[in-house]
Coordinates of C-alpha atoms and ligand atoms in Angstrom, one line a residue:
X1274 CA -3.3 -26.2 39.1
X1275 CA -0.6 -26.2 41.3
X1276 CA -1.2 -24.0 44.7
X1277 CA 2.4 -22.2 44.6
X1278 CA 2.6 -18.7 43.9
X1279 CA 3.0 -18.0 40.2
X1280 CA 6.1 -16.0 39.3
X1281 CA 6.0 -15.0 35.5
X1282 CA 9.4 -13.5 34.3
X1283 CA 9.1 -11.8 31.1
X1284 CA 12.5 -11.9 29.3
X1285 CA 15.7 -13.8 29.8
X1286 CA 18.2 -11.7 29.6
X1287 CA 20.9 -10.8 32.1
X1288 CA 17.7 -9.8 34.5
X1289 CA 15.9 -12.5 33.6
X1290 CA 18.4 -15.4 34.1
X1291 CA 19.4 -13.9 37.7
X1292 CA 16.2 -13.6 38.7
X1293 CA 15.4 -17.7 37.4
X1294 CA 18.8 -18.8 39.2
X1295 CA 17.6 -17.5 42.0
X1296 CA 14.4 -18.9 42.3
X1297 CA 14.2 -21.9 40.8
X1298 CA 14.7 -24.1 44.3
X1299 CA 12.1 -21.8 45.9
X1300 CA 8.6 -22.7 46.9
X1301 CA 7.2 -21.3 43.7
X1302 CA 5.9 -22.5 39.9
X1303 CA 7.9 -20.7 37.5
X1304 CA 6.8 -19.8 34.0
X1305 CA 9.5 -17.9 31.6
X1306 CA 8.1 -16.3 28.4
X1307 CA 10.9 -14.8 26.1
X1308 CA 10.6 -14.2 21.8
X1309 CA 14.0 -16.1 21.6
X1310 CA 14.9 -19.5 23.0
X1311 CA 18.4 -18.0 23.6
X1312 CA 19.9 -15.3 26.2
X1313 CA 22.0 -13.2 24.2
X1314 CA 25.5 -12.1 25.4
X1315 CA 25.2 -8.2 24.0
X1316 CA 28.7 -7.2 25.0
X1317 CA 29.8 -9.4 22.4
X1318 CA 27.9 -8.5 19.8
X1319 CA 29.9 -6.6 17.7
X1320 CA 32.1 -9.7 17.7
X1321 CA 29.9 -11.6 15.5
X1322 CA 28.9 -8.4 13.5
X1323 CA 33.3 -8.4 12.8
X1324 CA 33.2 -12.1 12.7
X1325 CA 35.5 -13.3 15.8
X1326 CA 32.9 -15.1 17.2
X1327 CA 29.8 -17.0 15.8
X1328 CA 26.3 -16.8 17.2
X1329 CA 26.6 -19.6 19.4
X1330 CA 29.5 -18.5 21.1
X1331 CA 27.5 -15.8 22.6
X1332 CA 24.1 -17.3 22.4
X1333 CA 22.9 -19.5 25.5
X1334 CA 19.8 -22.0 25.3
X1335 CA 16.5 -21.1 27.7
X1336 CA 15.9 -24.6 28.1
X1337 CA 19.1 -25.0 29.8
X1338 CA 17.8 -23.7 32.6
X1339 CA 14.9 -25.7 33.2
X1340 CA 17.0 -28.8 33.6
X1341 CA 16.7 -31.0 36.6
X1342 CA 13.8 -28.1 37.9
X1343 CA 10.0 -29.7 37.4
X1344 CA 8.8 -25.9 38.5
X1345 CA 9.8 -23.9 35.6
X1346 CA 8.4 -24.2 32.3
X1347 CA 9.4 -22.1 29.0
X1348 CA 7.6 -20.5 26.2
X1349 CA 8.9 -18.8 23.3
X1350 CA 6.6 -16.2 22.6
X1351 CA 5.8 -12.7 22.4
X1352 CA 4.8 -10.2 25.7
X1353 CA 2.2 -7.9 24.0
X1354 CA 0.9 -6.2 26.7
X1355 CA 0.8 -5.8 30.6
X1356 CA -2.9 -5.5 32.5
X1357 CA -1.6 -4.4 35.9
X1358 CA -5.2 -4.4 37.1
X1359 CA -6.1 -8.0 36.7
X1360 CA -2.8 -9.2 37.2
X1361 CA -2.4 -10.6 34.0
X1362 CA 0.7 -10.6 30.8
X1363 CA -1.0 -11.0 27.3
X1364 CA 1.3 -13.6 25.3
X1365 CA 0.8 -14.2 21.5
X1366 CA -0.3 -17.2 21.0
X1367 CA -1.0 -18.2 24.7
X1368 CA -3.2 -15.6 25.5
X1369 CA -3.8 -14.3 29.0
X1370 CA -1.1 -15.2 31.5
X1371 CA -1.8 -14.8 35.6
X1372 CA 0.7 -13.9 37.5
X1373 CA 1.0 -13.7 41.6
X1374 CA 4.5 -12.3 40.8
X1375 CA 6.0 -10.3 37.8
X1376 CA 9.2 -9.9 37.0
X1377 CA 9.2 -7.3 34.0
X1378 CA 12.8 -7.9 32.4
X1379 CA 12.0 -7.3 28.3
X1380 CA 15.1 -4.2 27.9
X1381 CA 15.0 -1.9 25.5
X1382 CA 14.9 -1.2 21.5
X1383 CA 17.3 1.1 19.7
X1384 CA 16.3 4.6 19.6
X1385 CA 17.0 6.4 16.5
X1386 CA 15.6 9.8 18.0
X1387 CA 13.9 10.6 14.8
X1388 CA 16.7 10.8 12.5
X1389 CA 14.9 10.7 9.0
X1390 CA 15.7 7.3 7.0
X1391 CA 17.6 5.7 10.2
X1392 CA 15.2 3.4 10.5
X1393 CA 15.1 2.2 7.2
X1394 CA 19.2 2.4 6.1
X1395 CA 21.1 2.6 9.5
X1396 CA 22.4 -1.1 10.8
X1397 CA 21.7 -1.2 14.2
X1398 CA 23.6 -3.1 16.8
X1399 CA 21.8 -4.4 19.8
X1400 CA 20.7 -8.1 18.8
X1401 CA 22.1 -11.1 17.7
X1402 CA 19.6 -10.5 14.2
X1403 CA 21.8 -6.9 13.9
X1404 CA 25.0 -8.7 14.3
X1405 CA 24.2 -11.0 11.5
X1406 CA 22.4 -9.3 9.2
X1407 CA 25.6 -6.3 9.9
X1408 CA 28.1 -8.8 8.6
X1409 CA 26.1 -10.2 6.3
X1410 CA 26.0 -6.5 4.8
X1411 CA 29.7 -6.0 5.5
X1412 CA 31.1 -8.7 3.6
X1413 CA 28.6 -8.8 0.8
X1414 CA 29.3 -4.7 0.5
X1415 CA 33.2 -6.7 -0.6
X1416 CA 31.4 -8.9 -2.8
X1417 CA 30.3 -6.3 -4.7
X1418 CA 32.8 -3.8 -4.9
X1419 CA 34.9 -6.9 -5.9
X1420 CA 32.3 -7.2 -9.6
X1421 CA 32.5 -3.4 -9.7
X1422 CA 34.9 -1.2 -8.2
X1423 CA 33.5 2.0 -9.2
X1424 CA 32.1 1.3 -6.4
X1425 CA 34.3 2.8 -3.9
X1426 CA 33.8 6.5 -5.8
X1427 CA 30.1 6.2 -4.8
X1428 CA 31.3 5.9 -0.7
X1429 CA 30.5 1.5 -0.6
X1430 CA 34.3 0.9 1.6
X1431 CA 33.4 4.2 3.8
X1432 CA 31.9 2.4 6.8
X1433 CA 30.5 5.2 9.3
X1434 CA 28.9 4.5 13.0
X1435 CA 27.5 6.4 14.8
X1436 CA 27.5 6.6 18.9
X1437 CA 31.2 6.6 20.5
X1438 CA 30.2 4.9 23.8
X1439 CA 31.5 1.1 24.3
X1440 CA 29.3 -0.1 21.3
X1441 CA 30.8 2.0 18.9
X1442 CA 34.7 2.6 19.9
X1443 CA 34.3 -2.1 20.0
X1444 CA 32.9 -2.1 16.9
X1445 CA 34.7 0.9 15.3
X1446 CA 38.5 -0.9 16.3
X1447 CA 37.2 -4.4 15.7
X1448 CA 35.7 -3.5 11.9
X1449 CA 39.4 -1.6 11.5
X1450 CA 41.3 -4.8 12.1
X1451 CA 39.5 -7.0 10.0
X1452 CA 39.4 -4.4 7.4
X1453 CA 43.5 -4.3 7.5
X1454 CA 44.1 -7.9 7.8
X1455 CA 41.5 -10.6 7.2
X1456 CA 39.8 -8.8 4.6
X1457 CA 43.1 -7.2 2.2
X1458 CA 43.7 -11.1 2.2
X1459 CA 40.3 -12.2 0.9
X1460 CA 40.6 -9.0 -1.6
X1461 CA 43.9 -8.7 -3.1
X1462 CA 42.7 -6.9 -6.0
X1463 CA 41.0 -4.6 -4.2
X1464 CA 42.5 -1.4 -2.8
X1465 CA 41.3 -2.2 0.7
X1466 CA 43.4 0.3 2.3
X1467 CA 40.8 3.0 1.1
X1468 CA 38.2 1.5 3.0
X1469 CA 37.6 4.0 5.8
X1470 CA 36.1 3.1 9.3
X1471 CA 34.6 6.9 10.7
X1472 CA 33.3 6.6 14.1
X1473 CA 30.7 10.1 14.6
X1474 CA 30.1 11.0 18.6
X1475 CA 28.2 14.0 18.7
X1476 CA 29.7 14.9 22.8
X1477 CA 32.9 16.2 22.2
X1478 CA 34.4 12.7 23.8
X1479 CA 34.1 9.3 23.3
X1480 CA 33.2 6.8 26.2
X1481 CA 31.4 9.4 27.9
X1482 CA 31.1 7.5 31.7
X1483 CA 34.5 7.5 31.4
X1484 CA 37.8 9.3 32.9
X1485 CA 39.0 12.0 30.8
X1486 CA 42.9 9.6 30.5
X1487 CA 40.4 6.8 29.2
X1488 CA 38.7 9.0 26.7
X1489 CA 41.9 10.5 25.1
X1490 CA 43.9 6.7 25.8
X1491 CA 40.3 5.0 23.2
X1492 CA 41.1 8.1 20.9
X1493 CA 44.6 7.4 20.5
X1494 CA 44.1 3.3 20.1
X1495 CA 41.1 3.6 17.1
X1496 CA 43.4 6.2 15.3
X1497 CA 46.6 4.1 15.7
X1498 CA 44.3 1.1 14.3
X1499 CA 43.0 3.5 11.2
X1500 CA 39.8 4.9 12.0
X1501 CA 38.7 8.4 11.8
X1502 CA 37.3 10.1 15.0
X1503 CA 34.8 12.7 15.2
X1504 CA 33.5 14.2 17.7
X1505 CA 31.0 16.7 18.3
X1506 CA 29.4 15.6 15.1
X1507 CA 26.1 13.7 14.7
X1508 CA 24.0 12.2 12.1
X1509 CA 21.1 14.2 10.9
X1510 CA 19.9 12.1 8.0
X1511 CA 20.4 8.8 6.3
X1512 CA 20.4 7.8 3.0
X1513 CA 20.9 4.3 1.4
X1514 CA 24.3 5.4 0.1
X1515 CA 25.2 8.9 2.1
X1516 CA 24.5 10.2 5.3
X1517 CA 24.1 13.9 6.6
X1518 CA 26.3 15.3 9.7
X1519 CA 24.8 17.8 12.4
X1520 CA 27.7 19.9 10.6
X1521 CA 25.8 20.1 7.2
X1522 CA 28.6 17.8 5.4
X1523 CA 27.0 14.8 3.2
X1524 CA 29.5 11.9 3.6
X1525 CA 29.1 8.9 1.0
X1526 CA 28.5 5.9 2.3
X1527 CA 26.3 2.3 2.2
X1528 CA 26.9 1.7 6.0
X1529 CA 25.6 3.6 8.7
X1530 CA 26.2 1.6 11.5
X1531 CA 23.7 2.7 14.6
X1532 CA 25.2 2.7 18.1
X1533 CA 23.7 6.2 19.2
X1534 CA 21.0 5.2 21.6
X1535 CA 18.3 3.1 23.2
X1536 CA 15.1 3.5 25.0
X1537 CA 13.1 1.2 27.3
X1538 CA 11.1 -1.6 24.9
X1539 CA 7.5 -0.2 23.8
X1540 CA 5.8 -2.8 26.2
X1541 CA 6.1 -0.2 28.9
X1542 CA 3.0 1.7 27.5
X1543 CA 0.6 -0.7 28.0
X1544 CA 1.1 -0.4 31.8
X1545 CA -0.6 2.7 32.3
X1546 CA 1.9 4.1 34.7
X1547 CA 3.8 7.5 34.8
X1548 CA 7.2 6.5 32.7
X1549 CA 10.9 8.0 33.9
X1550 CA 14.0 9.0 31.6
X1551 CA 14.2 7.1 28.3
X1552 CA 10.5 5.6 28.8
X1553 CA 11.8 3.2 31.8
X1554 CA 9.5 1.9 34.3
X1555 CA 10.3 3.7 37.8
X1556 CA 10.9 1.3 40.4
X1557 CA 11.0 1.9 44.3
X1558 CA 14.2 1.3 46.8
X1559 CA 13.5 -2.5 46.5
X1560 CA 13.0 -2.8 42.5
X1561 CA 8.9 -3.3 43.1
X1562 CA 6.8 -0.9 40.7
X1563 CA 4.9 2.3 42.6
X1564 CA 1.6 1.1 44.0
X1565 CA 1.5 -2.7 42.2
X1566 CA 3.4 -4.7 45.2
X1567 CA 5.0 -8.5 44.1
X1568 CA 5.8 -6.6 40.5
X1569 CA 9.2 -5.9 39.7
X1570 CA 10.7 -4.0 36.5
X1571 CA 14.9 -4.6 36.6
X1572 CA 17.5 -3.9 33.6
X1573 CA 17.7 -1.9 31.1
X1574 CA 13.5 -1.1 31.6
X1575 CA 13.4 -0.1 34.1
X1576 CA 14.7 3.3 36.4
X1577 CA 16.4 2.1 38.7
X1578 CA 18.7 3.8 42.0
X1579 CA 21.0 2.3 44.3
X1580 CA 18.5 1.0 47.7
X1581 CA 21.1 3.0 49.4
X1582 CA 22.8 5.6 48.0
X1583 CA 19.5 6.7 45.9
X1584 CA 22.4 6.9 42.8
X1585 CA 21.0 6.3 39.1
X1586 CA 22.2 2.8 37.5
X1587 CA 23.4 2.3 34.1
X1588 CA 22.5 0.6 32.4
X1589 CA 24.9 -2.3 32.0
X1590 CA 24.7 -6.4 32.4
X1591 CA 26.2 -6.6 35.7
X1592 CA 23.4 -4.0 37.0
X1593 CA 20.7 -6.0 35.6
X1594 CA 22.2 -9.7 36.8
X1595 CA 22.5 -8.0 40.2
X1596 CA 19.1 -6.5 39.8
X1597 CA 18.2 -10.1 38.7
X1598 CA 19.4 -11.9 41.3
X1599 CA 18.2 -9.7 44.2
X1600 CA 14.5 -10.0 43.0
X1601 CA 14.8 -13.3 42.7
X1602 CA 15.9 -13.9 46.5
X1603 CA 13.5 -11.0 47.3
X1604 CA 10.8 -12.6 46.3
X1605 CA 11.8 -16.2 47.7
X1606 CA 11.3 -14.4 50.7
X1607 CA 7.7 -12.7 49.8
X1608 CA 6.9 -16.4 49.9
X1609 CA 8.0 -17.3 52.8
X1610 CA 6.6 -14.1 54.4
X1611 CA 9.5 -11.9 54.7
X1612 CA 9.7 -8.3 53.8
X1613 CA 11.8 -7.4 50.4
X1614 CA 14.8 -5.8 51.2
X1615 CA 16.4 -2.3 49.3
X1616 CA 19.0 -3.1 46.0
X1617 CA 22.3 -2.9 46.8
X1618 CA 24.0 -2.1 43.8
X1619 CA 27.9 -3.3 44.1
X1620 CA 30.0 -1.5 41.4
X1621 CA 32.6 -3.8 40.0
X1622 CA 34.1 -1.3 37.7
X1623 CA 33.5 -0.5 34.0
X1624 CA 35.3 -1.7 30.4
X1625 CA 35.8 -1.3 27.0
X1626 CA 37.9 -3.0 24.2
X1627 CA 39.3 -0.7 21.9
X1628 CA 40.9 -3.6 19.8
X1629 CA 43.4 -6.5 20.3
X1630 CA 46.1 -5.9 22.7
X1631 CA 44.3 -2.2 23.9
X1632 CA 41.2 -2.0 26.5
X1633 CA 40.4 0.8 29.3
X1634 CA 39.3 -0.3 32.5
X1635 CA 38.0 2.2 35.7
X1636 CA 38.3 0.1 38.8
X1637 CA 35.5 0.7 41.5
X1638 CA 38.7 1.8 43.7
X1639 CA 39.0 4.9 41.8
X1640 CA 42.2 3.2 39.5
X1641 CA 42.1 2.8 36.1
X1642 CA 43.8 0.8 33.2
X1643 CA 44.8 1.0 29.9
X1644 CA 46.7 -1.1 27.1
X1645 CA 47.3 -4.7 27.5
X1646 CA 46.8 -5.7 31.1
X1647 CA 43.1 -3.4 30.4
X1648 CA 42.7 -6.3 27.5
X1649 CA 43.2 -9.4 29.6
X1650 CA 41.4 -8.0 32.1
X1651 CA 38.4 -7.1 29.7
X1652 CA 38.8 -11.0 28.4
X1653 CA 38.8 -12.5 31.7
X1654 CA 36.2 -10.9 32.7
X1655 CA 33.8 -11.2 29.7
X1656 CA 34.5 -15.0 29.7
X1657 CA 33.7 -15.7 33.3
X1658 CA 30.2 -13.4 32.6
X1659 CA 29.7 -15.7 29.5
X1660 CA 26.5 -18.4 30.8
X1661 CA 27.0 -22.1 29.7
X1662 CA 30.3 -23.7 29.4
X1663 CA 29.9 -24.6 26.0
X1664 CA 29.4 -20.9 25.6
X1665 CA 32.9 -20.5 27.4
X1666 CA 34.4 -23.3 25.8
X1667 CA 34.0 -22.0 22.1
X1668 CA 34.6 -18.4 22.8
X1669 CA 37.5 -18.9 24.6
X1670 CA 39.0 -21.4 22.2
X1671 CA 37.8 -18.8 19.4
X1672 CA 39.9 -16.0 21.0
X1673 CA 42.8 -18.4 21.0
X1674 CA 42.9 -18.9 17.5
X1675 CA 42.0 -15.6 16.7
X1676 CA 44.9 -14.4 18.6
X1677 CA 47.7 -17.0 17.2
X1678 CA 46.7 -16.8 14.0
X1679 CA 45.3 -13.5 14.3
X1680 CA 42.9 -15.0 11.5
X1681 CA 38.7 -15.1 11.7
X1682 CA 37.0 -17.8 10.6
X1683 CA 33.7 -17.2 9.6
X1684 CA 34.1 -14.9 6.5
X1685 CA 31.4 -16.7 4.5
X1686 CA 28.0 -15.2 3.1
X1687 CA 25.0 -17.9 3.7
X1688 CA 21.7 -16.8 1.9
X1689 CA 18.6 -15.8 4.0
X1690 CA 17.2 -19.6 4.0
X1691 CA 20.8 -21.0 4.8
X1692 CA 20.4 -19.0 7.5
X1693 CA 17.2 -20.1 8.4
X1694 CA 18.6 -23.8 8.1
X1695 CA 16.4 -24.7 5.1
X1696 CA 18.0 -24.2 1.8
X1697 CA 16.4 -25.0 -1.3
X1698 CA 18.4 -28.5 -2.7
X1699 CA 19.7 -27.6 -6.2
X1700 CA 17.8 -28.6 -9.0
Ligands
FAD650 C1 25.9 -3.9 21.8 C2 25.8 -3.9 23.3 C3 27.0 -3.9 24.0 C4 27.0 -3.9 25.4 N1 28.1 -4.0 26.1 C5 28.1 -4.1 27.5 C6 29.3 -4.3 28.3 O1 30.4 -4.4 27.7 N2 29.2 -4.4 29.6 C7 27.9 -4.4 30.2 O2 27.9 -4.5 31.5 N3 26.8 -4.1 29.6 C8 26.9 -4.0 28.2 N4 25.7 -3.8 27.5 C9 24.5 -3.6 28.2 C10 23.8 -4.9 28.6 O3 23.9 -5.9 27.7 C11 22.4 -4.6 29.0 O4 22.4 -3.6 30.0 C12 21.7 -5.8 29.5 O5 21.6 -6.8 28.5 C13 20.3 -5.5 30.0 O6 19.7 -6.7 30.5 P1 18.1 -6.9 30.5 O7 17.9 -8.2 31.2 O8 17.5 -5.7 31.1 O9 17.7 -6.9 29.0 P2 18.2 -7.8 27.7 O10 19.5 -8.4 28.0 O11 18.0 -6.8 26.6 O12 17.1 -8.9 27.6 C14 15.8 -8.7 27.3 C15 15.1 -10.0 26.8 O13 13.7 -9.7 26.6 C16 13.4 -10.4 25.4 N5 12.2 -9.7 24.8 C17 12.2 -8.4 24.4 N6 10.9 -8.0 24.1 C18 10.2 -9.1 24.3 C19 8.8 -9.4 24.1 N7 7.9 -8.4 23.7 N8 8.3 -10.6 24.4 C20 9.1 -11.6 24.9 N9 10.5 -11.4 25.0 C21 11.0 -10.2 24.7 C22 14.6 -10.4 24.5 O14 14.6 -11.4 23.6 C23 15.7 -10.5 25.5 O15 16.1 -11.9 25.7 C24 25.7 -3.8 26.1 C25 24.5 -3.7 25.4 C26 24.6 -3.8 24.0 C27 23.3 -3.7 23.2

């Protein structure tokens, strides 16, 4: 047994991998559990789920990080429960961790508020599984209007979604152009131009942290791309082929795509510790949990307020990989028996892409953007967040092609065991 402190760091995503690079040269054994053996890039999900980009292009290996560092070790398993009291993480399959440090960094599940038959016919779109299994549904939902395109009477080209913050409006614009281009290729004896893309937002705006100009600028680019905005209208029920608005309306459909919410992942019961908003973890000036000093909660888990200002985060990447980063220096310097210092959040503006050519952008200066230079800005910036340079690599030559040729190249179906990478040979 080594005689370094033990820092466990549950989950490795944009919290977990700051926290990691900041640590791993520090006087400390490292030991990184995460379900996946991949940090997925969420702000480009919806890219895969409107194939632009494959799964690798946003997916980065774990083991990555342990190269060339003999104090970290990985496992891919499953966090099932947290015993503050004895200082230990229960893993499946590895039982009882010890920690002397815990970085808490598992994010959050979709939250379908209830919604009868969400959870069993809504597409959700937070993980890279959703992505897949979205586009997967997408172009299969072709593949079958194509054999019978009676079809489209019964609602199967009415694509609806749900939730018009950044994960919808992407989506929403994205799904638009590859319904008008890409796919009224692949179908020419279809009448793709009824398919419909309706985006639902119960608020009356979209992109509610947003500037008003932003809001009404996002409204303006989906409609000019074809889809049909909503808002002030939710979804009350869903069906396998309809859905029901807050309004009372019954709209046909086969796809209900799910960007309406989240809440903090379920682990957070097992701590035993009053929750905040959403179920997150509440989390003192310096990120550490009330009462339980050398734990830490950080992303989209936990509560968390500027050290300074005392303002509520969002819950975005760059908070988290901030968040990330700090603990990880914070408790380099536990170690070396320094006192933790309060989280300074620095704001480096927010972003959305409404489609090709059109993003908003609200500078932390107050400024905004909109239109092109908003896009380039929103690409730049994505790529530089992107982790490996592979990652970077594909996704920026991806874009390229994309944007020359304005064609995607991944419109193929693979079965569930293609998938898996072990189809069945034919007989
Ligand atoms: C579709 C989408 C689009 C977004 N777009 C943007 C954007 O444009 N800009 C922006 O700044 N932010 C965006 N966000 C928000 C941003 O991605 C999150 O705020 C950020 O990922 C939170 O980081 P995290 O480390 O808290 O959690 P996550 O990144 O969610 O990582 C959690 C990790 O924990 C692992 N895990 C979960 N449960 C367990 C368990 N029980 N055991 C083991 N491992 C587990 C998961 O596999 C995952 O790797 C977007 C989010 C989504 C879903």
């Amino acid at each position: 047994m080594s005689s370094q402190p033990h820092v466990v760091i549950l989950g490795t995503g944009f919290g977990g991998i700051g926290a990691v690079r900041k640590l791993r040269d520090a006087d400390v054994q490292i030991t990184i559990i995460d379900k996946r053996d991949y940090h997925t890039f969420q702000p480009l999900l919806y890219q895969v789920a409107t194939d632009e980009l494959g799964p690798e292009d946003i997916g980065f290996p774990v083991r990555d990080l342990l190269h060339g560092h003999t104090n970290i070790e990985f496992h891919q398993a499953t966090a099932s429960g947290i015993d503050l009291a004895h200082k230990t993480v229960e893993v499946e399959g590895l039982g009882p961790v010890l920690y002397d440090y815990l970085v808490i960094a598992l994010g959050a599940v979709v939250n379908f508020f209830h919604t009868p038959g969400a959870d069993q016919s809504a597409f959700p779109l937070y993980t890279m599984d959703d992505a897949i299994r979205l586009k997967k549904h997408i172009l299969e939902t072709f593949e079958a209007v194509d054999k019978n395109p009676a079809l489209i009477d019964d609602g199967a080209l009415n694509f609806c979604v749900v939730g018009g913050g950044a994960t919808g409006v992407e989506f929403s614009g994205a799904l638009a152009e590859l319904l008008r281009a890409e796919l009224k290729e692949d179908y020419p004896n279809l009448p793709v131009e009824k398919a419909q893309v309706i985006l639902y937002e119960r608020s009356p705006h979209l992109l509610a942290p947003f500037e008003a100009k932003l809001q009404s600028y996002a409204q303006q680019a989906l409609e000019e791309r074809g889809v049909q905005v909503h808002t002030g209208v939710g979804v009350s029920k869903v069906d396998p082929a309809s859905i029901e608005l807050s309004s009372g309306e019954t709209v046909k459909t086969h796809t209900l795509v799910w960007a309406a919410g989240l809440q903090a992942n379920p682990i957070v019961n097992s701590l035993g510790v009053p929750l905040g908003h959403g179920g997150r973890i509440p989390v003192g000036p310096d990120l550490q949990v009330k009462d339980h000093p050398g734990v830490f909660a950080i992303g989209d888990i936990a509560a968390m307020t500027d050290g300074e200002t005392g303002k509520v985060l969002p819950g975005l990447g760059a908070t988290a990989l901030q968040a990330g980063r700090h603990i990880g220096e914070t408790i380099a310097s536990l170690v070396a028996g320094k006192a933790a210092e309060p989280f300074k959040y620095l704001d480096k503006g927010t972003m959305a892409q409404v489609g090709r050519g059109a993003a908003v952008v609200e500078l932390p200066t107050g400024g905004t953007l909109t239109g092109r230079v908003a896009w380039l800005a929103w690409l730049g910036v994505h790529l530089a967040l992107l982790n490996g340079s592979e990652e970077k690599t594909s996704t920026f030559v991806e874009w390229g092609w994309n944007l020359l040729t304005h064609k995607r190249g991944k419109r193929i179906i693979l079965s569930d065991e293609e998938a898996a990478g072990h189809d069945n040979p034919d007989p």
